[in-house]
Tab-separated table of C-alpha atoms in Angstrom:
chain	number	residue	atom	x	y	z
A	7	MET	CA	-46.363	48.106	32.523
A	8	LEU	CA	-46.811	49.952	29.222
A	9	ASN	CA	-46.729	53.706	29.557
A	10	ALA	CA	-46.181	54.729	25.969
A	11	PRO	CA	-48.173	54.002	22.844
A	12	THR	CA	-44.968	53.134	20.993
A	13	ASP	CA	-44.370	50.118	23.262
A	14	ALA	CA	-47.807	48.708	22.547
A	15	MET	CA	-47.301	49.239	18.824
A	16	ALA	CA	-43.969	47.472	18.922
A	17	ILE	CA	-45.482	44.433	20.683
A	18	GLU	CA	-48.395	44.326	18.274
A	19	ALA	CA	-46.009	44.442	15.263
A	20	ALA	CA	-43.930	41.651	16.714
A	21	THR	CA	-46.906	39.358	17.395
A	22	THR	CA	-48.773	40.067	14.132
A	23	PRO	CA	-48.160	37.295	11.588
A	24	PRO	CA	-46.535	38.486	8.364
A	25	SER	CA	-48.662	39.051	5.337
A	26	ARG	CA	-48.759	36.599	2.423
A	27	SER	CA	-46.601	38.911	0.304
A	28	GLY	CA	-44.038	39.208	3.134
A	29	VAL	CA	-43.848	35.393	3.422
A	30	TRP	CA	-43.202	35.035	-0.283
A	31	GLN	CA	-40.574	37.778	-0.199
A	32	ARG	CA	-38.714	35.905	2.545
A	33	ARG	CA	-38.940	32.617	0.657
A	34	LEU	CA	-37.694	34.295	-2.492
A	35	PHE	CA	-34.766	35.797	-0.588
A	36	LEU	CA	-33.859	32.418	0.912
A	37	ALA	CA	-34.091	30.832	-2.538
A	38	TRP	CA	-31.654	33.383	-3.951
A	39	LEU	CA	-29.269	32.555	-1.117
A	40	LEU	CA	-29.539	28.824	-1.820
A	41	ILE	CA	-29.024	29.105	-5.599
A	42	PRO	CA	-25.171	29.317	-5.515
A	43	THR	CA	-24.961	26.280	-3.222
A	44	ALA	CA	-27.422	24.345	-5.380
A	45	VAL	CA	-25.470	25.123	-8.524
A	46	VAL	CA	-22.211	23.930	-6.914
A	47	VAL	CA	-23.838	20.715	-5.642
A	48	LEU	CA	-25.332	19.975	-9.064
A	49	ALA	CA	-22.018	20.668	-10.767
A	50	VAL	CA	-19.687	18.657	-8.530
A	51	VAL	CA	-21.966	15.981	-7.063
A	52	ALA	CA	-25.277	15.394	-8.795
A	53	PHE	CA	-24.179	15.632	-12.441
A	54	PRO	CA	-21.057	13.480	-12.099
A	55	PHE	CA	-23.072	10.835	-10.152
A	56	VAL	CA	-25.840	10.691	-12.763
A	57	TYR	CA	-23.290	10.633	-15.595
A	58	ASN	CA	-21.407	7.796	-13.885
A	59	VAL	CA	-24.662	5.820	-13.562
A	60	ALA	CA	-25.331	6.299	-17.282
A	61	ILE	CA	-21.810	5.182	-18.207
A	62	SER	CA	-22.192	2.061	-16.015
A	63	PHE	CA	-24.994	0.902	-18.362
A	64	SER	CA	-22.969	1.678	-21.508
A	65	ASN	CA	-20.216	0.091	-23.581
A	66	MET	CA	-17.826	3.033	-23.173
A	67	ASN	CA	-14.169	2.143	-23.607
A	68	ILE	CA	-11.159	3.468	-25.511
A	69	TYR	CA	-12.656	2.411	-28.835
A	70	THR	CA	-16.189	3.720	-28.266
A	71	LEU	CA	-15.223	6.908	-26.425
A	72	ARG	CA	-17.159	9.250	-28.756
A	73	ASP	CA	-19.947	6.972	-29.882
A	74	TRP	CA	-20.835	4.922	-26.784
A	75	GLU	CA	-24.380	3.714	-26.254
A	76	LEU	CA	-26.463	2.181	-23.491
A	77	THR	CA	-26.278	-1.592	-23.386
A	78	GLY	CA	-28.135	-2.516	-20.232
A	79	LEU	CA	-26.731	-4.565	-17.329
A	80	GLY	CA	-23.875	-6.107	-19.288
A	81	GLN	CA	-21.139	-4.213	-17.438
A	82	TYR	CA	-22.557	-5.243	-14.034
A	83	ALA	CA	-22.618	-8.903	-15.145
A	84	ALA	CA	-19.016	-8.501	-16.366
A	85	VAL	CA	-17.941	-7.108	-12.957
A	86	PHE	CA	-19.243	-10.107	-11.034
A	87	ALA	CA	-18.091	-12.564	-13.705
A	88	GLU	CA	-14.464	-11.392	-13.472
A	89	PRO	CA	-12.444	-13.643	-11.124
A	90	ALA	CA	-10.107	-10.804	-10.059
A	91	PHE	CA	-13.089	-8.879	-8.643
A	92	TRP	CA	-13.741	-11.424	-5.901
A	93	ALA	CA	-10.062	-11.573	-4.939
A	94	VAL	CA	-9.808	-7.798	-4.734
A	95	PHE	CA	-13.101	-7.621	-2.870
A	96	LEU	CA	-11.847	-10.050	-0.224
A	97	LYS	CA	-8.622	-8.103	0.094
A	98	THR	CA	-10.632	-4.893	0.517
A	99	ILE	CA	-12.657	-6.408	3.320
A	100	ILE	CA	-9.459	-7.513	5.076
A	101	TRP	CA	-7.902	-4.088	4.525
A	102	THR	CA	-10.946	-2.282	5.942
A	103	VAL	CA	-11.580	-4.536	8.944
A	104	VAL	CA	-7.942	-4.659	10.077
A	105	CYS	CA	-7.346	-0.900	9.601
A	106	VAL	CA	-10.574	0.226	11.301
A	107	ALA	CA	-10.050	-2.209	14.183
A	108	PHE	CA	-6.617	-0.760	14.863
A	109	HIS	CA	-7.865	2.791	14.321
A	110	VAL	CA	-10.576	2.364	16.926
A	111	GLY	CA	-8.555	0.248	19.299
A	112	LEU	CA	-5.457	2.485	19.395
A	113	GLY	CA	-7.577	5.664	19.258
A	114	VAL	CA	-9.771	4.717	22.275
A	115	LEU	CA	-6.779	3.340	24.210
A	116	LEU	CA	-4.762	6.540	23.747
A	117	ALA	CA	-7.786	8.691	24.473
A	118	VAL	CA	-8.416	6.847	27.752
A	119	VAL	CA	-4.721	7.213	28.753
A	120	LEU	CA	-4.622	10.912	27.897
A	121	HIS	CA	-7.835	11.477	29.821
A	122	GLN	CA	-6.280	10.322	33.080
A	123	GLN	CA	-5.489	13.043	35.641
A	124	PHE	CA	-1.956	11.797	36.373
A	125	ILE	CA	-0.725	12.324	32.764
A	126	LYS	CA	1.608	15.313	32.551
A	127	GLY	CA	1.977	17.453	29.439
A	128	LYS	CA	-1.360	16.430	27.898
A	129	GLY	CA	-1.305	19.271	25.406
A	130	ALA	CA	2.067	18.285	24.005
A	131	TRP	CA	1.121	14.644	23.809
A	132	ARG	CA	-2.101	15.474	21.963
A	133	VAL	CA	-0.242	17.577	19.417
A	134	LEU	CA	2.309	14.836	18.810
A	135	LEU	CA	-0.359	12.161	18.391
A	136	ILE	CA	-2.472	14.274	16.046
A	137	LEU	CA	0.442	14.940	13.714
A	138	PRO	CA	-0.003	11.783	11.591
A	139	TRP	CA	-3.523	12.903	10.830
A	140	ALA	CA	-2.574	16.566	10.211
A	141	VAL	CA	0.175	15.809	7.650
A	142	PRO	CA	-1.199	15.363	4.083
A	143	GLN	CA	-1.740	11.724	3.214
A	144	TYR	CA	0.394	11.634	0.140
A	145	ILE	CA	3.380	12.983	2.077
A	146	THR	CA	2.959	10.372	4.796
A	147	ALA	CA	2.444	7.560	2.276
A	148	LEU	CA	5.585	8.429	0.323
A	149	THR	CA	7.543	8.759	3.543
A	150	TRP	CA	6.463	5.320	4.689
A	151	ARG	CA	7.266	3.903	1.240
A	152	GLY	CA	10.844	5.163	1.758
A	153	MET	CA	10.871	3.695	5.245
A	154	PHE	CA	10.001	0.283	3.821
A	155	ASN	CA	12.981	0.372	1.382
A	156	PHE	CA	14.874	-2.910	1.524
A	157	GLU	CA	18.370	-1.481	1.831
A	158	PHE	CA	18.057	1.933	3.450
A	159	GLY	CA	14.578	2.004	4.961
A	160	ALA	CA	14.179	2.819	8.657
A	161	VAL	CA	11.947	-0.197	9.218
A	162	ASN	CA	14.598	-2.686	8.071
A	163	LEU	CA	17.331	-0.816	9.902
A	164	LEU	CA	15.283	-1.120	13.088
A	165	ILE	CA	14.647	-4.832	12.458
A	166	GLU	CA	18.369	-5.431	11.844
A	167	GLY	CA	19.253	-3.434	14.975
A	168	LEU	CA	17.049	-5.802	16.962
A	169	GLY	CA	18.834	-8.815	15.564
A	170	GLY	CA	16.397	-9.722	12.771
A	171	SER	CA	16.737	-10.025	9.029
A	172	ALA	CA	15.774	-7.354	6.520
A	173	ILE	CA	12.436	-7.884	4.776
A	174	SER	CA	11.796	-7.084	1.147
A	175	TRP	CA	8.574	-5.314	2.014
A	176	LEU	CA	7.555	-3.974	-1.404
A	177	SER	CA	8.627	-6.971	-3.562
A	178	ASP	CA	6.128	-9.476	-2.186
A	179	PRO	CA	2.357	-9.047	-2.453
A	180	VAL	CA	1.712	-10.074	1.164
A	181	THR	CA	4.352	-7.854	2.786
A	182	ALA	CA	3.495	-4.966	0.445
A	183	PHE	CA	-0.086	-5.227	1.548
A	184	ILE	CA	0.977	-5.336	5.201
A	185	ALA	CA	3.130	-2.256	4.601
A	186	ALA	CA	0.099	-0.381	3.226
A	187	ILE	CA	-1.970	-1.487	6.232
A	188	LEU	CA	0.685	-0.282	8.658
A	189	THR	CA	0.823	3.070	6.931
A	190	ASN	CA	-2.928	3.487	7.030
A	191	VAL	CA	-3.093	2.525	10.689
A	192	TRP	CA	-0.568	5.263	11.406
A	193	LEU	CA	-2.668	7.733	9.471
A	194	GLY	CA	-6.061	6.806	10.933
A	195	PHE	CA	-5.794	6.328	14.713
A	196	PRO	CA	-5.513	10.101	15.583
A	197	PHE	CA	-8.997	10.792	14.202
A	198	MET	CA	-10.549	8.120	16.428
A	199	MET	CA	-8.456	9.360	19.352
A	200	VAL	CA	-9.761	12.939	18.968
A	201	ILE	CA	-13.385	11.708	18.716
A	202	ALA	CA	-12.993	9.478	21.761
A	203	LEU	CA	-11.367	12.277	23.767
A	204	GLY	CA	-14.340	14.526	23.084
A	205	GLY	CA	-16.691	11.768	24.166
A	206	LEU	CA	-14.745	11.056	27.368
A	207	GLN	CA	-14.847	14.682	28.390
A	208	SER	CA	-18.690	14.606	28.283
A	209	ILE	CA	-18.987	11.648	30.698
A	210	PRO	CA	-19.837	12.815	34.269
A	211	LYS	CA	-17.040	12.082	36.734
A	212	GLU	CA	-19.619	11.232	39.370
A	213	LEU	CA	-20.269	7.938	37.590
A	214	TYR	CA	-16.649	6.851	38.018
A	215	GLU	CA	-16.598	8.019	41.616
A	216	ALA	CA	-19.674	5.965	42.386
A	217	ALA	CA	-18.147	2.950	40.619
A	218	GLU	CA	-14.962	3.259	42.710
A	219	VAL	CA	-17.006	3.419	45.881
A	220	ASP	CA	-18.709	0.165	44.816
A	221	GLY	CA	-15.245	-1.364	44.291
A	222	ALA	CA	-15.440	-1.660	40.482
A	223	SER	CA	-12.119	-2.331	38.773
A	224	ALA	CA	-10.804	-0.161	35.901
A	225	TRP	CA	-11.911	-2.784	33.363
A	226	VAL	CA	-15.448	-2.971	34.860
A	227	GLN	CA	-15.653	0.850	34.763
A	228	PHE	CA	-14.626	0.867	31.113
A	229	ARG	CA	-17.078	-1.897	30.182
A	230	THR	CA	-20.090	-0.560	32.115
A	231	ILE	CA	-19.527	3.232	31.898
A	232	THR	CA	-17.013	4.310	29.311
A	233	ALA	CA	-17.929	2.011	26.423
A	234	PRO	CA	-21.719	2.482	26.598
A	235	LEU	CA	-21.415	6.279	26.919
A	236	LEU	CA	-18.881	6.460	24.072
A	237	LYS	CA	-21.101	4.433	21.762
A	238	PRO	CA	-23.217	7.369	20.410
A	239	VAL	CA	-19.963	9.204	19.607
A	240	MET	CA	-17.904	6.351	18.247
A	241	VAL	CA	-20.490	4.600	16.056
A	242	PRO	CA	-20.808	7.540	13.540
A	243	ALA	CA	-17.000	7.911	13.659
A	244	ILE	CA	-16.541	4.190	12.905
A	245	THR	CA	-19.054	4.498	10.070
A	246	LEU	CA	-17.117	7.390	8.513
A	247	GLY	CA	-13.808	5.677	9.174
A	248	THR	CA	-15.013	2.512	7.399
A	249	ILE	CA	-16.132	4.468	4.378
A	250	TRP	CA	-12.892	6.443	4.256
A	251	THR	CA	-10.767	3.348	4.673
A	252	PHE	CA	-12.749	1.328	2.088
A	253	ASN	CA	-12.191	4.162	-0.422
A	254	ASN	CA	-8.636	5.152	0.584
A	255	ILE	CA	-6.779	4.926	-2.709
A	256	ASN	CA	-3.902	7.233	-1.656
A	257	VAL	CA	-2.166	4.913	0.740
A	258	VAL	CA	-2.483	1.727	-1.276
A	259	TRP	CA	-1.527	3.422	-4.535
A	260	LEU	CA	1.455	5.366	-3.208
A	261	VAL	CA	2.926	2.778	-0.824
A	262	SER	CA	2.629	-0.102	-3.333
A	263	ASN	CA	3.482	2.125	-6.294
A	264	GLY	CA	0.236	1.520	-8.197
A	265	GLY	CA	-0.631	-1.977	-6.954
A	266	GLU	CA	2.811	-3.540	-7.377
A	267	PRO	CA	4.012	-6.174	-7.481
A	268	ASN	CA	1.988	-7.406	-10.489
A	269	ASP	CA	-1.218	-5.607	-9.456
A	270	GLN	CA	-1.528	-7.841	-6.365
A	271	THR	CA	-2.046	-5.159	-3.737
A	272	HIS	CA	-5.146	-3.440	-5.137
A	273	ILE	CA	-8.300	-2.749	-3.204
A	274	LEU	CA	-11.543	-2.071	-5.035
A	275	VAL	CA	-11.139	1.685	-5.392
A	276	SER	CA	-7.607	1.413	-6.752
A	277	TYR	CA	-8.760	-1.393	-9.034
A	278	VAL	CA	-11.413	0.985	-10.380
A	279	TYR	CA	-8.761	3.567	-11.107
A	280	GLU	CA	-6.552	1.010	-12.826
A	281	ALA	CA	-9.449	-0.247	-14.954
A	282	ALA	CA	-10.477	3.253	-15.991
A	283	PHE	CA	-7.180	5.032	-16.599
A	284	SER	CA	-4.788	2.228	-17.427
A	285	MET	CA	-7.043	-0.274	-19.253
A	286	TYR	CA	-9.593	2.411	-20.443
A	287	ARG	CA	-12.550	0.155	-19.482
A	288	PHE	CA	-14.698	3.164	-18.595
A	289	GLY	CA	-18.117	1.409	-18.612
A	290	TRP	CA	-16.799	-1.505	-16.556
A	291	ALA	CA	-15.051	0.832	-14.084
A	292	ALA	CA	-18.248	2.920	-13.719
A	293	ALA	CA	-20.247	-0.265	-13.019
A	294	LEU	CA	-17.714	-1.328	-10.388
A	295	SER	CA	-17.851	2.082	-8.768
A	296	MET	CA	-21.611	1.765	-8.440
A	297	VAL	CA	-21.171	-1.668	-6.874
A	298	ILE	CA	-18.814	-0.024	-4.350
A	299	PHE	CA	-21.433	2.654	-3.705
A	300	ALA	CA	-24.108	0.008	-3.121
A	301	ILE	CA	-21.835	-1.972	-0.749
A	302	LEU	CA	-21.027	1.104	1.387
A	303	PHE	CA	-24.646	2.383	1.378
A	304	THR	CA	-25.941	-1.023	2.520
A	305	PHE	CA	-23.236	-1.277	5.151
A	306	THR	CA	-24.041	2.189	6.517
A	307	GLN	CA	-27.760	1.480	6.825
A	308	VAL	CA	-27.343	-1.937	8.407
A	309	PHE	CA	-24.561	-0.869	10.768
A	310	LEU	CA	-26.339	2.205	12.061
A	311	ASN	CA	-29.594	0.266	12.497
A	312	ARG	CA	-27.963	-2.682	14.244
A	313	THR	CA	-25.904	-0.521	16.607
A	314	GLN	CA	-28.879	1.835	17.268
A	315	ALA	CA	-26.487	4.749	17.124
A	316	THR	CA	-29.133	7.398	17.624
A	317	GLU	CA	-30.819	5.938	20.680
A	318	SER	CA	-30.364	7.599	24.074
A	319	VAL	CA	-27.927	5.979	26.443
A	320	TYR	CA	-29.309	7.626	29.592
């Protein structure tokens, strides 16, 4: 009950819509707050992207660096006409599919194990398993490159200790590519494990208790409860992981020492870097980068739509 005029005045002021001048003042204030962010986005995202698009339609190279001009779709035609593009593209698909499959498989498996009640020292295990993701990529990649050394690497020492023969990992294109994949798997599974752990903690325990009462096995519980309820969490993570893996130049470049041997271990993003900064084919590299952008954009839209990642699971 209102006993004082001030209370009524306060309620009236709170419920009275702001004047037109007040609305514009608020909008102007918000605009001033957004200006620094907008400037940064334009400087580091929008302008480089638009400039790259322009270069992709030009003849820019080492000889026309200062007097390049727009030439139409010639660079895009040259990208698809180059035989090496298709070989590198296939290798990139293999790289992405294998790495993401192991990232998700190992990540979900470890998350399910760590989520069990009987596991002791969960905090310590989580810290140890997150370490590969926490260490900077270039340090991990160089460390693994040393571990794949033919004479003194830990991997060959382990193989010889088990009675096998040492492998010249970095001298053959196939084994060098496998070495890069193994390194990237080591780097990527902790991210998926953390995401899956968060998803598992949000699943009601009552569902598992009811399933146990019905006599459902552990596999049936995973297939009918865990997997469907993890889907809204894991699908965006898989999408991000696919994009990151597809564009992960650090591991391939550092483990294979720039695509060695004989530029046979490149994926598309490292091939773009090689074309731009070793062969100075700037227009061609820009066109290829736009092709990569189109591939990832199309994949993202199709994958999210097909998996219906945003639909409710309840």
